mmCIF file of C-alpha atoms in Angstrom:
data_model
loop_
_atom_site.group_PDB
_atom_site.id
_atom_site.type_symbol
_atom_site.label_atom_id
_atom_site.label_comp_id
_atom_site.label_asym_id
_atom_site.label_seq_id
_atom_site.Cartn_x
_atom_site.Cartn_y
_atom_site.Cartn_z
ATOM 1 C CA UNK A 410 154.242 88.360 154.431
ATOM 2 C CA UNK A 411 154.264 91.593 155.545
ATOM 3 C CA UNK A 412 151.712 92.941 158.850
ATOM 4 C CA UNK A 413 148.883 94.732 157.067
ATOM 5 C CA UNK A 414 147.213 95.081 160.099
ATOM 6 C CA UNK A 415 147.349 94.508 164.147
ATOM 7 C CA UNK A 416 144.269 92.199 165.760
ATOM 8 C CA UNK A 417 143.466 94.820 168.221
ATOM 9 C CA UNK A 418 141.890 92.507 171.438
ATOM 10 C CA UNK A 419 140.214 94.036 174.579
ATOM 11 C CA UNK A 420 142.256 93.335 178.134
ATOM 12 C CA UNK A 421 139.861 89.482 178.376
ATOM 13 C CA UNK A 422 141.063 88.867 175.120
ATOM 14 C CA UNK A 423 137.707 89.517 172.455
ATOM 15 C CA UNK A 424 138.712 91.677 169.489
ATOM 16 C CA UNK A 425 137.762 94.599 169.181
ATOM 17 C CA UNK A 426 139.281 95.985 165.703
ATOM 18 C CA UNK A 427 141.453 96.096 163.475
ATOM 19 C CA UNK A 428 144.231 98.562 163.094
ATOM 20 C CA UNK A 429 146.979 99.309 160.573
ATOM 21 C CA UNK A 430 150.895 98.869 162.550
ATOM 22 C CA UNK A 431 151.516 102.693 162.403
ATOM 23 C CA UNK A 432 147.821 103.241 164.655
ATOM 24 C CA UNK A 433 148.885 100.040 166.830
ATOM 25 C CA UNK A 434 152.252 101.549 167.159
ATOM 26 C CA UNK A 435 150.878 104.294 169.333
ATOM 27 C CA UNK A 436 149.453 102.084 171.625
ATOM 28 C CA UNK A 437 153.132 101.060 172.303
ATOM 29 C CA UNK A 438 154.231 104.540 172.464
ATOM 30 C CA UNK A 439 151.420 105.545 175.168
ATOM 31 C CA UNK A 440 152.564 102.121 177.176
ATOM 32 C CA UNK A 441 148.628 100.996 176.665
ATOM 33 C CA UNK A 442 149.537 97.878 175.246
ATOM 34 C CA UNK A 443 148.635 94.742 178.174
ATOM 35 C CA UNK A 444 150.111 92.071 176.705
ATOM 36 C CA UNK A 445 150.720 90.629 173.108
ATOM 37 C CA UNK A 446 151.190 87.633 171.036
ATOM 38 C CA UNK A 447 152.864 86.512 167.530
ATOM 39 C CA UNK A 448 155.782 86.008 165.846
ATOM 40 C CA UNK A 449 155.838 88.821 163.326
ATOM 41 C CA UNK A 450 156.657 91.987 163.783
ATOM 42 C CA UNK A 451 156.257 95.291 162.406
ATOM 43 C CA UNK A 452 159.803 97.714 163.605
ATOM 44 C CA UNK A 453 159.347 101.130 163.767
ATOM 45 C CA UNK A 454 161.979 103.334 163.848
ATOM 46 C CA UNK A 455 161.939 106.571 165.708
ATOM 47 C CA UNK A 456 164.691 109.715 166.098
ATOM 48 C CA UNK A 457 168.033 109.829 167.807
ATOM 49 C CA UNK A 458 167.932 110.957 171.946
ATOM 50 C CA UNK A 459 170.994 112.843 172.801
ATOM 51 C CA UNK A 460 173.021 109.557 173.781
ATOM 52 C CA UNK A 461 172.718 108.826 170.131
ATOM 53 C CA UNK A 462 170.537 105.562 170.694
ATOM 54 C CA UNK A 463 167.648 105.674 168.000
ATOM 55 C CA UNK A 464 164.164 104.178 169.236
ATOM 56 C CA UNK A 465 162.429 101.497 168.374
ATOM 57 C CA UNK A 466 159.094 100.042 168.706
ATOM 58 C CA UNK A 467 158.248 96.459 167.589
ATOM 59 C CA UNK A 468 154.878 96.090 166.560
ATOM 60 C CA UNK A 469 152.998 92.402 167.471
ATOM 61 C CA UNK A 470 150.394 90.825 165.512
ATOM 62 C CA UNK A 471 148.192 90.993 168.363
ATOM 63 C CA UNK A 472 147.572 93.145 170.961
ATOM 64 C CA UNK A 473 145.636 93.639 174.371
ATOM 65 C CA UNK A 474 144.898 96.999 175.180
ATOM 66 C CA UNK A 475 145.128 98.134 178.912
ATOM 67 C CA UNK A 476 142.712 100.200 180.725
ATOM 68 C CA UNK A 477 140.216 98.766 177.738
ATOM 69 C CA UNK A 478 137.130 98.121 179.707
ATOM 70 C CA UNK A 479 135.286 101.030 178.364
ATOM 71 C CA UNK A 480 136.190 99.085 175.075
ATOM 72 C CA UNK A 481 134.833 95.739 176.282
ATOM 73 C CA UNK A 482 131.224 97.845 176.947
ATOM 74 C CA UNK A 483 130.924 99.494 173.818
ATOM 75 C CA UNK A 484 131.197 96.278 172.041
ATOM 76 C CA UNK A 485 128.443 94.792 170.138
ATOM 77 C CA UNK A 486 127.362 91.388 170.870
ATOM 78 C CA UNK A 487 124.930 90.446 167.615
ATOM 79 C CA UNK A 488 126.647 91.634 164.712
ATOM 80 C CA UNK A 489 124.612 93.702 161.857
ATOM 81 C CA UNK A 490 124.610 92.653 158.539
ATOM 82 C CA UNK A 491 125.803 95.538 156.633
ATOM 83 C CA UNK A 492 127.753 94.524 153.885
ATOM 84 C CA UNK A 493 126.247 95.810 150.801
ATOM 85 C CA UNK A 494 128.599 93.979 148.698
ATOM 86 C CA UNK A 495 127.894 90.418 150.587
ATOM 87 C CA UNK A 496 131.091 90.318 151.149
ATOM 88 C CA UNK A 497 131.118 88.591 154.813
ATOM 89 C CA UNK A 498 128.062 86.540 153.894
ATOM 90 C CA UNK A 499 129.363 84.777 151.354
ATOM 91 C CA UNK A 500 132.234 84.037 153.031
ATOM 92 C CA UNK A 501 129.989 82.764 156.079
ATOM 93 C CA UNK A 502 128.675 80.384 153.327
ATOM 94 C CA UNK A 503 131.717 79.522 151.943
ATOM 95 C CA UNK A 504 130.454 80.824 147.926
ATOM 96 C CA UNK A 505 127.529 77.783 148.299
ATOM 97 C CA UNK A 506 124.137 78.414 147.186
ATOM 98 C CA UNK A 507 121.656 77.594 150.406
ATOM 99 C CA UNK A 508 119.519 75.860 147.762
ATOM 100 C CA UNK A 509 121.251 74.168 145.435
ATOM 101 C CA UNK A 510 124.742 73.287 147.136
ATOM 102 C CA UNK A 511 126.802 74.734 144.049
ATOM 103 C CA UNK A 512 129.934 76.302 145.187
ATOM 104 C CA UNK A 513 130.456 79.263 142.576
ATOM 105 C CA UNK A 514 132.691 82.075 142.064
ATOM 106 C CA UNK A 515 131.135 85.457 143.748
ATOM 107 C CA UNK A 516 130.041 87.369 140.406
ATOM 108 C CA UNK A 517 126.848 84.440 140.381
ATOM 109 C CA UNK A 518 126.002 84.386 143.860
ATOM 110 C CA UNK A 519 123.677 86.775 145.700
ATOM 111 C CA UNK A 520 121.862 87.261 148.767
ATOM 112 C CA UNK A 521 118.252 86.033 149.374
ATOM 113 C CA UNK A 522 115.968 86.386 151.890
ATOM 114 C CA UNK A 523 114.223 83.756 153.467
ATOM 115 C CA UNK A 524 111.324 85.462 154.189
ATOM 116 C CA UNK A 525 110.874 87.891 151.108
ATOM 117 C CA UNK A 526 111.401 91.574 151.922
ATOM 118 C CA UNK A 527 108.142 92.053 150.093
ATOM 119 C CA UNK A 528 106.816 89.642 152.941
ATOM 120 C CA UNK A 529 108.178 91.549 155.840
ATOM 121 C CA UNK A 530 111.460 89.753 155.779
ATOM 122 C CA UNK A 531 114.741 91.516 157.535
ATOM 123 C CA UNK A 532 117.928 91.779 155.830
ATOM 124 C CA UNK A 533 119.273 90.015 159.184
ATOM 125 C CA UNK A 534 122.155 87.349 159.258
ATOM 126 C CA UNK A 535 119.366 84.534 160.134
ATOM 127 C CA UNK A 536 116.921 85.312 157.604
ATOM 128 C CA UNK A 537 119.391 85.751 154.602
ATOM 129 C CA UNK A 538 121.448 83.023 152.393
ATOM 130 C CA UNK A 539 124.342 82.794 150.147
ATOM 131 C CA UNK A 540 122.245 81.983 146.869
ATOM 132 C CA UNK A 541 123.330 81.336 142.713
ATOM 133 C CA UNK A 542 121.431 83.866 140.392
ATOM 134 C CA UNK A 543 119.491 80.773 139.245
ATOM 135 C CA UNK A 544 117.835 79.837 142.475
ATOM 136 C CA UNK A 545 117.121 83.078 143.695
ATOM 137 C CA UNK A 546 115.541 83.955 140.695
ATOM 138 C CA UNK A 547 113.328 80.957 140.974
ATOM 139 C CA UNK A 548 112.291 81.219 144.134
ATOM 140 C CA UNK A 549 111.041 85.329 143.791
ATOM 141 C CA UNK A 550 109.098 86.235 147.024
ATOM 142 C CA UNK A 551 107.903 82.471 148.105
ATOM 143 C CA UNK A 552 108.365 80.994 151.006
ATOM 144 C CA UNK A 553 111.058 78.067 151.234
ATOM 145 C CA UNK A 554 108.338 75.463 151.927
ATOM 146 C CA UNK A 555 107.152 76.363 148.496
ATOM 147 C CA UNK A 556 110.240 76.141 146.521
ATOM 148 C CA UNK A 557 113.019 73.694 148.034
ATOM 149 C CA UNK A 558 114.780 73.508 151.649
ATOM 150 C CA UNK A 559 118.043 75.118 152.604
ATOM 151 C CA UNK A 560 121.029 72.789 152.225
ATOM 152 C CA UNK A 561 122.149 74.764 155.519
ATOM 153 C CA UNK A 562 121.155 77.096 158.670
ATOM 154 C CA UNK A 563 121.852 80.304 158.652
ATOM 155 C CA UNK A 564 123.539 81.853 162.025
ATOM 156 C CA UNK A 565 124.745 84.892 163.141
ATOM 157 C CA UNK A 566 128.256 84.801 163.300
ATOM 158 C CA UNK A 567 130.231 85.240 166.632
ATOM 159 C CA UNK A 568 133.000 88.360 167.067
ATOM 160 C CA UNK A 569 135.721 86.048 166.083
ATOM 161 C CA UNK A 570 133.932 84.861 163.381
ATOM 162 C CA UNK A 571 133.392 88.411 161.993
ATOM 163 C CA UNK A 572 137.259 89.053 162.816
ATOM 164 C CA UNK A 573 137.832 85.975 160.380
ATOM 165 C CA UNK A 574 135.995 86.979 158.191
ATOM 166 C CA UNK A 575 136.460 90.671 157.542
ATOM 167 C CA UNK A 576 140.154 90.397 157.702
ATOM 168 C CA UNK A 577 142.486 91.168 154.852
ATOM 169 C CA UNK A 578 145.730 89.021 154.532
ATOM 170 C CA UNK A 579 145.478 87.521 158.008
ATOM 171 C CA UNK A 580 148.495 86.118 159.618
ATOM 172 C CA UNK A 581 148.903 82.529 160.982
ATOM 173 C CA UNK A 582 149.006 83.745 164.531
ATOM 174 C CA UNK A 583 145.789 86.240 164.173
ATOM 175 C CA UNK A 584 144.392 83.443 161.951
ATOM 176 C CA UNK A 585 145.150 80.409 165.118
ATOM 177 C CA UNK A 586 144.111 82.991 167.784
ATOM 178 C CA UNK A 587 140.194 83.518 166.471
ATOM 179 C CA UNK A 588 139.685 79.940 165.277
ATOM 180 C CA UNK A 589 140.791 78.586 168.585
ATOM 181 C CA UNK A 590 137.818 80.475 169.647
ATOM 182 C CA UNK A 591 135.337 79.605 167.028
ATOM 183 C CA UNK A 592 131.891 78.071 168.358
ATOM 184 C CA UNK A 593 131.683 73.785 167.696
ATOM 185 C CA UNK A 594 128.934 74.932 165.217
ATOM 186 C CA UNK A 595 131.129 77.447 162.990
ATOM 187 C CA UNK A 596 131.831 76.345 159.489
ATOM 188 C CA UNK A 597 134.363 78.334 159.411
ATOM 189 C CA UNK A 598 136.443 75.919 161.963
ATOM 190 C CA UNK A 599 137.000 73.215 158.874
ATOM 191 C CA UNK A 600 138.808 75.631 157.066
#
């Protein structure tokens, strides 16, 4: 598989973003990368220097940047739910309705509130739920005690979490790196 993208980490090792190889390969070029990890590579290719040698950077899957602790303060700790297309929360609920337990592909799924918006409810990742069409349909603006319990809790997911889960073709070695960090409580860690 080819590197569609570089886990970008700060210097203690919590990601921070994710970058295409040609913006990782300036960290390389600017000698701003700490320290890296992974098989794969991504070569770059530069121009010839007047001995003839050509340069060439090679490109890890991940990457520490150095001198990154102004990254480490600007990073967010709770994570917004901002996915309009639900995307990351129904991959945080693995495509299963929170009411009736049916896994289902994502065109009959949508997100409900807990706690109705028409109640005062949040669009947070504790108050909402992976639900089928069915269910949320039937269950409108009432509470949970008044139609059936949630099969599961909802939780705000951790930074590797999110890293899991709004990654696109993640390699092995990004893949290992974030779930060896996952929380005992992640359901992401069966998978």
């Amino acid at each position: 598989m080819t590197m569609k993208q570089v886990l970008t980490l700060d210097i203690a090792g919590r990601p921070y973003a994710w970058l295409n190889p040609e913006e990782a390969v300036t960290y390389y070029a600017k000698n701003k990368v700490a320290w890296e990890l992974g098989r794969a590579r991504a070569v770059f290719r530069g121009g010839y220097n007047h001995h003839g040698a050509r340069s060439r950077i090679e490109v890890a899957p991940i990457i520490a940047i150095a001198g990154s602790e102004i990254m480490a303060s600007m990073a967010w700790d709770q994570l917004v739910l901002s996915d309009r297309d639900n995307t990351l929360l129904f991959k945080r609920d693995q495509n299963t309705c929170g009411y009736c337990g049916r896994r289902l592909a994502r065109r009959y799924l949508t997100r409900d509130h807990i706690l109705a918006r028409s109640r005062g409810g949040k669009d947070t990742w504790t108050n909402c739920v992976t639900a089928c069409r069915d269910c949320n349909q039937a269950k409108g603006a009432r509470m949970v005690e008044d139609f059936r319990p949630l099969i599961y809790v909802p939780y705000a997911p951790c930074r590797f979490e999110h890293f899991l889960l709004s990654g696109r073709n993640v390699l092995a070695d990004q893949h290992a790196y974030l779930r060896a960090k996952l929380p005992k409580h992640s359901r992401l860690r069966a998978h």
